[in-house]
Every structure is written in structure tokens, then in C-alpha cells.
C-alpha positions as CSV (number, residue, x, y, z in Angstrom):
1,W,122.0,65.1,132.5
2,D,120.5,67.9,133.9
3,V,120.2,66.4,137.4
4,S,117.9,68.1,140.4
5,I,118.3,66.7,143.9
6,S,116.5,67.2,147.2
7,A,116.3,65.4,150.6
8,Y,112.9,62.7,150.3
9,S,110.6,63.1,152.9
10,T,110.7,60.3,154.7
11,N,114.7,60.5,155.7
12,S,115.4,60.0,159.4
13,S,118.5,61.3,161.3
14,N,119.7,57.8,161.6
15,E,121.3,55.6,158.1
16,D,118.5,55.6,155.3
17,M,119.7,53.0,152.6
18,A,118.5,50.5,149.5
19,P,116.1,52.6,148.2
20,F,113.2,49.8,146.4
21,C,110.4,50.7,144.1
22,W,107.9,48.5,143.6
23,N,104.1,48.5,142.4
24,G,104.3,52.6,143.1
25,N,105.7,52.2,146.3
26,L,109.0,52.9,148.0
27,F,110.6,50.5,150.4
28,L,113.8,52.0,152.5
29,T,116.5,49.6,155.0
30,S,117.1,52.1,157.7
31,S,118.2,52.1,161.0
32,R,116.1,54.7,162.5
33,F,114.2,54.6,166.3
34,N,110.6,53.3,166.3
35,V,108.1,52.3,169.5
36,K,109.5,48.9,168.7
37,N,113.0,48.7,168.0
38,K,114.1,50.8,170.9
39,I,114.2,47.2,172.8
40,K,115.9,45.8,169.6
41,L,119.3,44.8,169.6
42,G,121.4,47.4,168.3
43,Y,125.2,48.6,167.1
44,D,127.9,48.3,169.8
45,F,129.8,51.4,168.5
46,N,127.2,53.7,167.6
47,D,124.0,52.2,169.5
48,L,122.0,52.7,166.5
49,P,119.1,49.9,166.1
50,F,119.7,46.9,164.0
51,L,118.4,47.3,160.0
52,D,114.8,47.3,159.4
53,V,112.2,47.5,156.0
54,Y,110.2,50.8,156.0
55,G,107.7,51.1,153.3
56,F,106.2,54.5,151.9
57,S,103.1,55.1,149.6
58,A,104.3,57.7,146.4
59,D,102.6,60.7,148.8
60,G,105.3,60.0,151.7
61,S,102.9,58.5,153.9
62,E,104.3,55.2,155.5
63,L,102.7,51.6,154.7
64,N,101.4,49.1,157.0
65,L,103.8,46.5,155.9
66,N,101.7,43.7,157.4
67,K,98.8,44.2,154.8
68,I,101.4,43.9,151.5
69,L,104.5,41.7,152.7
70,P,105.0,38.8,154.8
71,K,103.4,39.4,158.4
72,A,106.2,40.2,161.2
73,I,109.0,41.1,157.9
74,N,110.9,42.8,160.4
75,T,112.7,41.0,163.1
76,D,114.9,41.2,166.4
77,R,118.1,41.0,163.6
78,H,119.1,43.0,160.4
79,D,116.0,42.9,158.2
80,G,116.7,44.2,154.5
81,P,117.5,45.5,151.7
82,I,114.6,43.5,150.4
83,A,113.9,42.7,146.8
84,I,110.0,41.7,145.2
85,S,109.2,40.3,142.0
86,K,107.0,42.8,140.2
87,D,104.1,39.7,140.4
88,T,104.4,39.7,143.8
89,T,105.2,35.9,144.1
90,L,108.6,35.8,145.6
91,L,110.5,38.1,148.3
92,V,114.2,37.8,149.3
93,I,115.4,39.8,152.3
94,N,118.6,40.0,154.0
95,R,119.1,39.2,157.1
96,N,122.1,38.2,159.6
97,F,123.1,35.1,161.1
98,I,122.3,34.9,165.2
99,D,125.6,33.3,166.2
100,P,129.0,34.0,164.9
101,N,131.0,31.9,162.8
102,N,134.3,30.5,163.9
103,Q,136.5,34.0,162.6
104,G,134.2,35.8,165.3
105,I,131.9,37.0,162.1
106,F,128.4,37.6,161.8
107,N,127.7,36.9,158.1
108,L,124.4,38.0,156.5
109,F,122.2,35.5,154.3
110,F,118.9,35.9,152.2
111,E,115.6,34.4,153.5
112,Y,112.9,34.1,150.9
113,Y,109.0,34.3,150.8
114,V,106.8,32.5,148.2
115,K,103.0,33.3,147.1
116,N,100.4,32.2,146.1
117,K,96.5,32.2,146.5
118,N,96.7,31.2,150.3
119,G,98.6,34.0,150.8
120,W,102.6,34.3,151.6
121,S,104.6,31.3,153.0
122,A,106.9,31.4,155.5
123,P,110.5,32.4,155.6
124,R,112.7,29.9,153.7
125,K,116.8,30.3,154.0
126,F,118.2,30.4,150.9
127,Y,119.6,27.4,149.3
128,Y,123.3,28.7,149.3
129,T,123.8,29.6,152.9
130,N,126.5,29.1,155.3
131,P,127.6,31.5,158.0
132,D,131.8,31.3,156.7
133,Y,130.2,33.6,153.7
134,S,128.0,36.4,152.8
135,V,125.3,36.4,150.7
136,Q,123.9,40.1,150.8
137,H,122.1,43.2,148.2
138,P,119.2,41.3,146.7
139,Y,118.2,42.3,143.3
140,F,115.5,40.4,141.3
141,D,115.3,40.8,137.7
142,D,111.7,40.4,136.4
143,K,112.7,39.9,132.6
144,T,115.2,37.0,133.0
145,K,113.8,35.7,136.5
146,T,117.5,36.2,137.6
147,L,118.5,37.1,141.1
148,Y,121.6,39.0,141.3
149,F,123.4,39.3,144.5
150,S,127.2,40.2,145.9
151,S,129.0,37.2,147.7
152,N,132.2,36.6,149.2
153,M,131.3,32.4,148.7
154,P,134.2,30.2,147.3
155,G,134.8,31.2,144.0
156,S,134.9,35.2,144.3
157,L,137.2,36.4,142.8
158,G,138.2,38.9,145.6
159,G,136.5,39.9,148.5
160,V,132.8,39.9,147.5
161,D,131.6,39.7,144.0
162,I,128.5,39.9,141.9
163,W,126.8,36.6,141.0
164,K,123.5,35.5,139.9
165,V,121.5,32.7,139.8
166,S,118.0,31.7,137.8
167,V,114.7,31.5,139.9
168,N,111.9,29.1,139.0
169,G,109.2,29.9,141.4
170,G,110.7,29.1,144.9
171,N,113.3,27.2,143.1
172,F,116.7,28.4,142.6
173,G,119.4,27.5,140.4
174,K,123.3,27.1,141.0
175,P,125.0,30.6,141.6
176,E,127.2,31.9,138.3
177,N,130.1,34.6,139.4
178,L,129.9,37.2,137.0
179,G,133.4,36.8,136.0
180,P,136.8,39.1,135.9
181,K,135.2,41.5,133.2
182,V,132.8,42.7,136.3
183,N,134.2,41.6,139.5
184,T,138.0,42.9,140.6
185,E,140.1,41.6,143.6
186,G,138.3,44.3,145.1
187,N,135.0,44.4,146.8
188,E,131.9,45.0,144.0
189,S,128.4,45.0,145.6
190,F,124.7,46.7,145.2
191,P,123.6,45.2,141.4
192,F,121.1,46.6,139.6
193,I,120.0,46.0,136.0
194,A,118.4,48.7,133.8
195,D,115.4,48.6,132.2
196,D,117.2,48.3,128.9
197,N,118.0,45.0,130.6
198,V,121.3,44.8,129.1
199,T,123.2,47.6,131.7
200,L,124.2,46.4,135.1
201,Y,125.0,49.2,138.1
202,F,126.7,48.1,140.8
203,A,129.5,49.4,143.5
204,S,133.3,48.9,143.4
205,T,136.6,49.7,145.2
206,G,138.1,47.1,142.9
207,K,138.1,49.6,139.3
208,P,139.6,53.2,139.0
209,G,137.3,55.9,140.9
210,L,137.6,58.9,143.3
211,G,137.9,56.3,146.2
212,G,135.9,53.7,148.7
213,L,133.1,52.5,146.6
214,D,132.1,53.8,143.3
215,I,129.4,53.4,141.1
């Protein structure tokens, strides 16, 4: 490959991650400071705000999310990453539990919104939501109507595994672990299906690599 890498105009001095393209717009999950999140809870270890979702048009100008996404998409918790179906009928977003579980861990879960002619629904919790494990990193494959995600829910082979679940409107099937060809005793996360509808990309600590999470 002949690859050229350059800084994107909307980067901040804080964390900018999980870029997601939808209808010609770019969405980022970021801990950047803004007027609203100056009073938002933050990380104790680095004083950064919790994560929020930001949107940008092709020319780099910031979008008014209230006009295209459910209103108040950013809350006083972690918000993002997100996944949106191409037909704009489903939006899935990562958020954190307000209270820790019995081990003192603030795990993550999905909330989702369904859109019809009357607009976006109120947020609904993903059926498999439990403070004892995390469900995170949503990716929606429009071709197969399948939601891919990573989780350490019961049935995982290691720490965090890649899972998938069929989606029919606002209804979800039973999550399916992708098995030992994909998942290891380490951590697998950030799933992405290529346009060929065959190739799955993800990050892993359990497969041979250069160290840490590798693609």
C-alpha cells in the first residue's frame, strides 16, 4: 500500500478515538473540553472530562448533533462510541453504569434509539445489560443486519471477546461468540466488517503482534 498519514483538522489535545463515518459525516468519541462538559464528571487520574460524541461535516465544520441525532445524546456519563444504521432507523451508543458493581468496577453497556416517522425513540437499554460485565465497541453491519461488539460477558474465551447479535428493527437476537478462530485468552475489541462483507478487522492482545493491542 502507498499510505499517506496527516493530522485531521478536528483533532484536539485530549483523547480522540473511534471515528465513525455515516452519510458523509464523521463522528468522533472524545474527551476534549467544551463549554458544557466543564462541569461534567471526569477521570480521577488525569482530570479529563468523560467521553462525548462529536460530529463533523466533510469540510471539518462541527455539526449540531441535536438536528440529526437523538436530542441530548451526550449525558453526564461516558457517551460513545456510536454506530448508526445507514437507513437511520437504529443508533447504538456506549455508556457507563452510574454505580459500580460488587467489585467496584464501573462497567459499560449499550443504549439504543429506534427512529420512525415520528422521530427518535427514548433511549432503551440493550437486552444484555448487566453491571457484572461490559458490552462495548458497537459496529453495525447493514448488509447482514448484525451488531458486532466486544464483551467479557459469560461465555467469553478470555478477557474481552468479539460477539455478534442479529437485529430486526428494535429487536435483538441472542448474542453469539465468534469462537476460537477470532477470540483468544487475551482481549479482542473494536470489530469492523470490510465492504466485501467477508473480512473482519479487530484489535487483539492475544494474537502474535508487536505488543499491546494490534490489528
